[in-house]
PDB file of C-alpha atoms in Angstrom:
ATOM      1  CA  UNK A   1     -29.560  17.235 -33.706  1.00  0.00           C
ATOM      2  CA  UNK A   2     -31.802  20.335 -33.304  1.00  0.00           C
ATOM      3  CA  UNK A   3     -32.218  22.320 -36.861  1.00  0.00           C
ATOM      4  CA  UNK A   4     -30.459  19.570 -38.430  1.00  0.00           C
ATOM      5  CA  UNK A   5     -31.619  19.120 -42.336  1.00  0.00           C
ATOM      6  CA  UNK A   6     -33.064  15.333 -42.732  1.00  0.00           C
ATOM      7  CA  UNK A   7     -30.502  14.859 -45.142  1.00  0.00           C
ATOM      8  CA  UNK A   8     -27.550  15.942 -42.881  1.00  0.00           C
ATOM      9  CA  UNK A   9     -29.416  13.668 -40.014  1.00  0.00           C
ATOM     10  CA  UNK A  10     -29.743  10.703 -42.629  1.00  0.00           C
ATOM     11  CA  UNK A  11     -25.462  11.174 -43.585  1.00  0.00           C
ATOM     12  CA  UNK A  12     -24.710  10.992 -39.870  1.00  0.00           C
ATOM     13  CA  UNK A  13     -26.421   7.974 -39.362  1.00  0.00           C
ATOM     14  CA  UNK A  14     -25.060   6.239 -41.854  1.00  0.00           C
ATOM     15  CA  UNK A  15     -21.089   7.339 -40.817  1.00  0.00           C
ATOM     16  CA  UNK A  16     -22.012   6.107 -37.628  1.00  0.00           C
ATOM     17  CA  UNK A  17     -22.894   2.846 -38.593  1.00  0.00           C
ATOM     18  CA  UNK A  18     -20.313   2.421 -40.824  1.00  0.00           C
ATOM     19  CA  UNK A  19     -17.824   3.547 -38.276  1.00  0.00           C
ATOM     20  CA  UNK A  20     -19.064   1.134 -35.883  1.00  0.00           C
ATOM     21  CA  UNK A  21     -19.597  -1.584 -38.442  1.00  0.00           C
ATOM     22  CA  UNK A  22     -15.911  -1.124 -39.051  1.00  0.00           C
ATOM     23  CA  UNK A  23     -14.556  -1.960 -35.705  1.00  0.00           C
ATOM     24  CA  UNK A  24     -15.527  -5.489 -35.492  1.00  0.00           C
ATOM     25  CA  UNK A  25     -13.580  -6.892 -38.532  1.00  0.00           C
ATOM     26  CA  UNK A  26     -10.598  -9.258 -38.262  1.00  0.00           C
ATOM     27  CA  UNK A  27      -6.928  -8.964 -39.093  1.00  0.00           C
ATOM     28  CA  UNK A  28      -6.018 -10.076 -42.676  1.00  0.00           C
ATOM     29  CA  UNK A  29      -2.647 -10.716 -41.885  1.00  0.00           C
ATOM     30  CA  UNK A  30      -0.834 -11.355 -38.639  1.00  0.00           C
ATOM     31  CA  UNK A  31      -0.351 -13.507 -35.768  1.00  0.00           C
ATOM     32  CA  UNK A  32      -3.775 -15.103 -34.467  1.00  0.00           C
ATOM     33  CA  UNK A  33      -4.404 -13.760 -31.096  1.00  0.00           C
ATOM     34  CA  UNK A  34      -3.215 -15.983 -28.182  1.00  0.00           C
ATOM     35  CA  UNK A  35      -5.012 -17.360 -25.787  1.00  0.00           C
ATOM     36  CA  UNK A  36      -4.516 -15.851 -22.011  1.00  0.00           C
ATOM     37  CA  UNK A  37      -5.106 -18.131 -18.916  1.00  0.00           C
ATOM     38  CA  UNK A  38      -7.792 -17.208 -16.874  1.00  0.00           C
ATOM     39  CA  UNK A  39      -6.720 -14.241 -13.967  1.00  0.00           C
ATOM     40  CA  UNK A  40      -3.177 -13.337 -15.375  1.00  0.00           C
ATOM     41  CA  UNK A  41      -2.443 -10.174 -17.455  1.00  0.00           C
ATOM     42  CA  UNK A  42      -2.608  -9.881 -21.384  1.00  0.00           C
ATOM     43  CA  UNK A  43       0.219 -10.557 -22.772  1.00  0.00           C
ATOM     44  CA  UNK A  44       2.591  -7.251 -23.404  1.00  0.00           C
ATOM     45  CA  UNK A  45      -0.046  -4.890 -21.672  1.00  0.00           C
ATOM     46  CA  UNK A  46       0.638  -3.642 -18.510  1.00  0.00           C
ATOM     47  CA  UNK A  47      -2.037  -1.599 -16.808  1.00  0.00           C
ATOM     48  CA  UNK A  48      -1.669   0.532 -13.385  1.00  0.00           C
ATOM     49  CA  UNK A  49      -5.001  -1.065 -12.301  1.00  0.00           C
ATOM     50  CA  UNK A  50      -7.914  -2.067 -13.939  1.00  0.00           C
ATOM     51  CA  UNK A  51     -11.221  -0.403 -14.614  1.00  0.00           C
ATOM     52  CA  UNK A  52     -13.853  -3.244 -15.151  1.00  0.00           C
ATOM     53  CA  UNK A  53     -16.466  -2.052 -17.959  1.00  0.00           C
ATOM     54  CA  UNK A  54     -19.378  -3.937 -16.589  1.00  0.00           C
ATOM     55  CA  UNK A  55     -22.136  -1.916 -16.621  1.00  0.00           C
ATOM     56  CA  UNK A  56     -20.728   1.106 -17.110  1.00  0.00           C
ATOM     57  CA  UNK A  57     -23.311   3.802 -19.724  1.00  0.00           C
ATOM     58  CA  UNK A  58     -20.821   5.156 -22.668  1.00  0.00           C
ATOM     59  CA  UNK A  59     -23.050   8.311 -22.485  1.00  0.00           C
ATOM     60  CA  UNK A  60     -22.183   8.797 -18.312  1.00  0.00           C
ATOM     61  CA  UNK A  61     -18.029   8.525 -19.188  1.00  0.00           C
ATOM     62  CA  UNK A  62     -18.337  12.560 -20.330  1.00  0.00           C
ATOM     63  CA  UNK A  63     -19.595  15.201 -17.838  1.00  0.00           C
ATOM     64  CA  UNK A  64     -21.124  18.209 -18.597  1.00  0.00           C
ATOM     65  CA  UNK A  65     -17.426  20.115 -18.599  1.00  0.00           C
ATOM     66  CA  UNK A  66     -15.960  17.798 -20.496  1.00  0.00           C
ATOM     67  CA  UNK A  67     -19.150  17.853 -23.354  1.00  0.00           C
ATOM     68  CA  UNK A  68     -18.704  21.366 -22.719  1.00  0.00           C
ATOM     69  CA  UNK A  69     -14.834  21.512 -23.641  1.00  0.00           C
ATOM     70  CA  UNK A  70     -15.035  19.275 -26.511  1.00  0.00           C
ATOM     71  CA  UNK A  71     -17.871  21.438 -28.141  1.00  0.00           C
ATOM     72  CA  UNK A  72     -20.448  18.812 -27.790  1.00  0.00           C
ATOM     73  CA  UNK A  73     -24.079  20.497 -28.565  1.00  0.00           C
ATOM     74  CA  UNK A  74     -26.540  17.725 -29.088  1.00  0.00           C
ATOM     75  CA  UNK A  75     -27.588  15.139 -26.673  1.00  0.00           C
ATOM     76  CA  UNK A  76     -25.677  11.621 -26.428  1.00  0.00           C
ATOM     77  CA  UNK A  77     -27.051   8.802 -28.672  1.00  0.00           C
ATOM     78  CA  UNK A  78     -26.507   5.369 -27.036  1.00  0.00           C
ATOM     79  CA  UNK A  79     -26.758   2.892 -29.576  1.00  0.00           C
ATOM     80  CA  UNK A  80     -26.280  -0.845 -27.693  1.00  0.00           C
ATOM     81  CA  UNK A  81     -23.026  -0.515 -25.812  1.00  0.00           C
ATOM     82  CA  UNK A  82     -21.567   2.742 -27.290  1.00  0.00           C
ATOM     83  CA  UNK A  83     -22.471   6.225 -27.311  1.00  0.00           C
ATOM     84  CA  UNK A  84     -22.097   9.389 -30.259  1.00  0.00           C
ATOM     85  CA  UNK A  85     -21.384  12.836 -29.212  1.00  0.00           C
ATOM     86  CA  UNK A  86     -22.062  15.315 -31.959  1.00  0.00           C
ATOM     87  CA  UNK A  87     -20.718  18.596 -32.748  1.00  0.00           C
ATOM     88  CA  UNK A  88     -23.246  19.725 -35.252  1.00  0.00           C
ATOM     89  CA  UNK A  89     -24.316  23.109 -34.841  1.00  0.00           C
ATOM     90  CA  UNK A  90     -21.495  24.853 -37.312  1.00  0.00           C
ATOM     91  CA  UNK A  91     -18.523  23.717 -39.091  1.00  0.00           C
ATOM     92  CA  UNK A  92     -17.126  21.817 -39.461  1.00  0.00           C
ATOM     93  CA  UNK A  93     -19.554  18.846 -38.163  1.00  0.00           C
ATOM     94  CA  UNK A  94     -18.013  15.612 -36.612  1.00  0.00           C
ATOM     95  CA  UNK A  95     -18.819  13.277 -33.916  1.00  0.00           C
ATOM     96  CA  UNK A  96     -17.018  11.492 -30.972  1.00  0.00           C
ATOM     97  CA  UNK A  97     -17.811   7.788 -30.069  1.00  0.00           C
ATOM     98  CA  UNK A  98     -17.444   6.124 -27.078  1.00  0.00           C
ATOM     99  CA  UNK A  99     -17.612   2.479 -26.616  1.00  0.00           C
ATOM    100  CA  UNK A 100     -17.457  -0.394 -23.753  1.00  0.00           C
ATOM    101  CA  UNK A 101     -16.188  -3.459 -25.337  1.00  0.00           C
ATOM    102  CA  UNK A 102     -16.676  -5.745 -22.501  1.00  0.00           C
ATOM    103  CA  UNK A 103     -15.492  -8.982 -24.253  1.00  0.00           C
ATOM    104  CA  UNK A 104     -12.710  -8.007 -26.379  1.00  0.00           C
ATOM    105  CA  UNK A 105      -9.276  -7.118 -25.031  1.00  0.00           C
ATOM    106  CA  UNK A 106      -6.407  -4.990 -26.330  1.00  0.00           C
ATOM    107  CA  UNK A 107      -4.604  -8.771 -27.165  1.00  0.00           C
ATOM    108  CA  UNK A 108      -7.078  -9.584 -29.909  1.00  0.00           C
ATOM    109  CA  UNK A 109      -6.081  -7.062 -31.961  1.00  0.00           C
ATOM    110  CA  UNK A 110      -2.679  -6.686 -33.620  1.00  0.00           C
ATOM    111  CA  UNK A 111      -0.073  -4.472 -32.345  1.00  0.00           C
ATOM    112  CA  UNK A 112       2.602  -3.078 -34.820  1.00  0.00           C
ATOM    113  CA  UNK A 113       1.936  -0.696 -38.214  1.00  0.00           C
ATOM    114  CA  UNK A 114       0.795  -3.677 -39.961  1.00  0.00           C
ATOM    115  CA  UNK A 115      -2.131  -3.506 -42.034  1.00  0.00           C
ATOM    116  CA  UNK A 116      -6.002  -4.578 -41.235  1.00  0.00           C
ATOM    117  CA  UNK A 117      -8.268  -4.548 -44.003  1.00  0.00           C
ATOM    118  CA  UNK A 118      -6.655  -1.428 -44.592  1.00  0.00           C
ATOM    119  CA  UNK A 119      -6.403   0.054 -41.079  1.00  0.00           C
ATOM    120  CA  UNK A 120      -2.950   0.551 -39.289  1.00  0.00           C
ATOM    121  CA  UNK A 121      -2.442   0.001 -35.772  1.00  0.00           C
ATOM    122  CA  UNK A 122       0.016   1.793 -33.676  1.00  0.00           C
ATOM    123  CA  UNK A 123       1.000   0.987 -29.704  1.00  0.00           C
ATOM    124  CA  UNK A 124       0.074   3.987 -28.003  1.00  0.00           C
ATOM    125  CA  UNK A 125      -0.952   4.602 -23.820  1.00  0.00           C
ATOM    126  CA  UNK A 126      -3.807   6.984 -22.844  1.00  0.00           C
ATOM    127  CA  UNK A 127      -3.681   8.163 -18.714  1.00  0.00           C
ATOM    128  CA  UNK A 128      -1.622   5.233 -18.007  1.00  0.00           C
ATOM    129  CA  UNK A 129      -3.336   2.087 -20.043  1.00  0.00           C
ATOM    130  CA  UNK A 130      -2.116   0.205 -22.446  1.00  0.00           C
ATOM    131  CA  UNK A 131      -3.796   1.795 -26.193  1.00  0.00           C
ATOM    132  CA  UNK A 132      -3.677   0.935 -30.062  1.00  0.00           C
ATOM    133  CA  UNK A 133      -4.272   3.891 -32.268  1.00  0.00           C
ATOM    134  CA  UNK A 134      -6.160   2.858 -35.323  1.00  0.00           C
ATOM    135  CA  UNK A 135      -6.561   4.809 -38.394  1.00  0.00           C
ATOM    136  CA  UNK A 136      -6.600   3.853 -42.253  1.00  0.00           C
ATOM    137  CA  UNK A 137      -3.941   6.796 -43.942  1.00  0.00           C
ATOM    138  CA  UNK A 138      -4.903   8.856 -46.890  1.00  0.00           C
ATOM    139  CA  UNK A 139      -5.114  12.389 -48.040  1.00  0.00           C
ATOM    140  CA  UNK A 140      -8.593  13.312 -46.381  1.00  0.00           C
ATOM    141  CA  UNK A 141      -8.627   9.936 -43.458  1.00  0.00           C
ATOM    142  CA  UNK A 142     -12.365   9.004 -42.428  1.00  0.00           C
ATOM    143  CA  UNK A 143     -12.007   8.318 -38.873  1.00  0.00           C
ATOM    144  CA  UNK A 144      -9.618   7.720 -35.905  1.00  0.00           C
ATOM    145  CA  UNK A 145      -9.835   5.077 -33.082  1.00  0.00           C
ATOM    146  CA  UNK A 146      -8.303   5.067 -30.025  1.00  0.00           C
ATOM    147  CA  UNK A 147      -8.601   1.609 -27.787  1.00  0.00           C
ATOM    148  CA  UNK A 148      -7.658   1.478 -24.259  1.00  0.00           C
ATOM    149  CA  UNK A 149      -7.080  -1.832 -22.604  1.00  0.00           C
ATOM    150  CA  UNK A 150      -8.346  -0.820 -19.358  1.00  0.00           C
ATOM    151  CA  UNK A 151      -9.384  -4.484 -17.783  1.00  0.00           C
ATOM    152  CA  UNK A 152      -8.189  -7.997 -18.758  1.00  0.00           C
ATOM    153  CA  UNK A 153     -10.469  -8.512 -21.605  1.00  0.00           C
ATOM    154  CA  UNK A 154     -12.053  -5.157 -21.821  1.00  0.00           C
ATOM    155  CA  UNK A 155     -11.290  -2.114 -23.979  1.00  0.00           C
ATOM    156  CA  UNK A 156     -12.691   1.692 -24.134  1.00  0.00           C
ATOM    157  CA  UNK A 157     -12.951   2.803 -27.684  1.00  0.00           C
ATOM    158  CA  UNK A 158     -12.866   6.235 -28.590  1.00  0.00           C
ATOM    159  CA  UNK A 159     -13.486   6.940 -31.961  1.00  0.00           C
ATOM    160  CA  UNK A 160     -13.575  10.667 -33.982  1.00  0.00           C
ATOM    161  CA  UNK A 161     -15.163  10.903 -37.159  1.00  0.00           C
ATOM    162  CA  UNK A 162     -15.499  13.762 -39.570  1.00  0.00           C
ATOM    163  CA  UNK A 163     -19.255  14.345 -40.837  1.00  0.00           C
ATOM    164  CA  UNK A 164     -18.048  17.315 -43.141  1.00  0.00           C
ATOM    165  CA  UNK A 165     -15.756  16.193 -45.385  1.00  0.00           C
ATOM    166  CA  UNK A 166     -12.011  17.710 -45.479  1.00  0.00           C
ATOM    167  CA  UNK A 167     -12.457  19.432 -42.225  1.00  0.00           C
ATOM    168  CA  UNK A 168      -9.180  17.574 -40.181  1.00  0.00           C
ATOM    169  CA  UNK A 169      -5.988  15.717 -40.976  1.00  0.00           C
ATOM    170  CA  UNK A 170      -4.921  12.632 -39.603  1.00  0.00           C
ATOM    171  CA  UNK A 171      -2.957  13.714 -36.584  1.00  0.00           C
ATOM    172  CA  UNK A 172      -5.791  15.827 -35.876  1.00  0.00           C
ATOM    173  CA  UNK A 173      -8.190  13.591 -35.885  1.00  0.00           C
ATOM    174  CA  UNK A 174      -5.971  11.119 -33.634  1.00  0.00           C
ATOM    175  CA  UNK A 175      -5.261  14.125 -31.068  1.00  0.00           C
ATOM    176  CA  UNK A 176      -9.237  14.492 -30.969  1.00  0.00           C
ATOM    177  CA  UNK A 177      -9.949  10.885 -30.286  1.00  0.00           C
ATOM    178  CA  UNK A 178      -7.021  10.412 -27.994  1.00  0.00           C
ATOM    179  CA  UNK A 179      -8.458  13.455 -26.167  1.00  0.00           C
ATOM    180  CA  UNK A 180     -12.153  11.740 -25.532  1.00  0.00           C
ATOM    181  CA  UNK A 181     -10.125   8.687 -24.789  1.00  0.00           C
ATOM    182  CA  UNK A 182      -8.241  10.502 -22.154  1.00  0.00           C
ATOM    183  CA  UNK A 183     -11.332  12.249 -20.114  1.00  0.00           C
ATOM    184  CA  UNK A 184     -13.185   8.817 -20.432  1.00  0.00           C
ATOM    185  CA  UNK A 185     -10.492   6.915 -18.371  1.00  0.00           C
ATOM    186  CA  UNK A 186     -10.230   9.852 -16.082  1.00  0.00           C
ATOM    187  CA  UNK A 187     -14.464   9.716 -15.869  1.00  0.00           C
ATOM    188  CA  UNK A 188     -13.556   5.607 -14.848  1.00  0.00           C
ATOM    189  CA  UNK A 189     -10.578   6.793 -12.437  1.00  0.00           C
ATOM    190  CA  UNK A 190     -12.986   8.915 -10.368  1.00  0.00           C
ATOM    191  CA  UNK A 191     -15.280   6.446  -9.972  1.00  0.00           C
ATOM    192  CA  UNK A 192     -13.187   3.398  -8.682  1.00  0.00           C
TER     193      UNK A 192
END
């Protein structure tokens, strides 16, 4: 984050964490997720192939056009298995996320606009695969998530969130993550 204030630096970090912390909780209410047998498809997903996660580097699913095109200017952070993209040089700041989530498939999370510790899940695709759209709704939302069940058992999360406050509405920010989402799979298309 070149010529970034410490303060501005010490604010990111802390969204991102919070973000991430975010995407691990549980379902308050709803169905508990069902158990698959080993080698046949999630249940309600249907995928056009799959695109194992295994080893694949969060910061290697954007090339330099696509960085380019969504107006990334400061180099990837890889934090464990996911990966921020910041636009920070003007404003409005914000910051793409992308992580693999090798052991946690599109069928352990609920589908439908029901609520999950405040967050409401829509079924959605991206390029093809099976996606949720998660978002928590309110006049000035915090972040958008978009997860793509693109193996049995594994899920790409995309995630945009706002650094400067007020700066995008919901569908906005959904259209932003859904976008990252998008050139990810296509990164994970051209490489099977």
């Amino acid at each position: 984050m070149t010529g970034y204030p410490a303060r501005r630096r010490t604010v990111l970090a802390v969204l991102a964490a919070a973000g991430l912390a975010g995407c691990d909780s549980t379902p308050e209410a709803g169905p508990a997720p069902t158990e698959t047998p080993s080698g046949g498809p999630e249940p309600g997903y249907q995928r056009p192939f799959e695109l194992p996660l295994d080893g694949v580097d969060p910061c290697a699913l954007l090339g330099t056009a696509d960085l380019d095109a969504l107006g990334v200017n400061s180099t990837p952070r890889r934090s464990g298995a996911a990966c921020s993209f910041d636009v920070d040089r003007t404003e409005p700041y914000y910051s793409y996320v992308l992580e693999t989530m090798i052991d946690t498939g599109l069928d352990s999370m609920p589908a439908g606009a029901r609520r999950a510790h405040r967050m409401l899940i829509r079924r959605d695709t991206v390029a093809g695969f099976p996606a949720l759209t998660r978002y928590r709704k309110g006049r000035w939302p915090s972040d958008c998530q978009t997860l793509v069940g693109v193996a049995r058992g594994q899920t790409l999360r995309a995630q945009l969130y706002p650094v400067s406050p007020r700066a995008f509405g919901l569908r906005q920010l959904c259209d932003m993550s859904e976008r990252v989402a998008t050139l990810a799979v296509q990164t994970l298309r051209a490489r099977k």
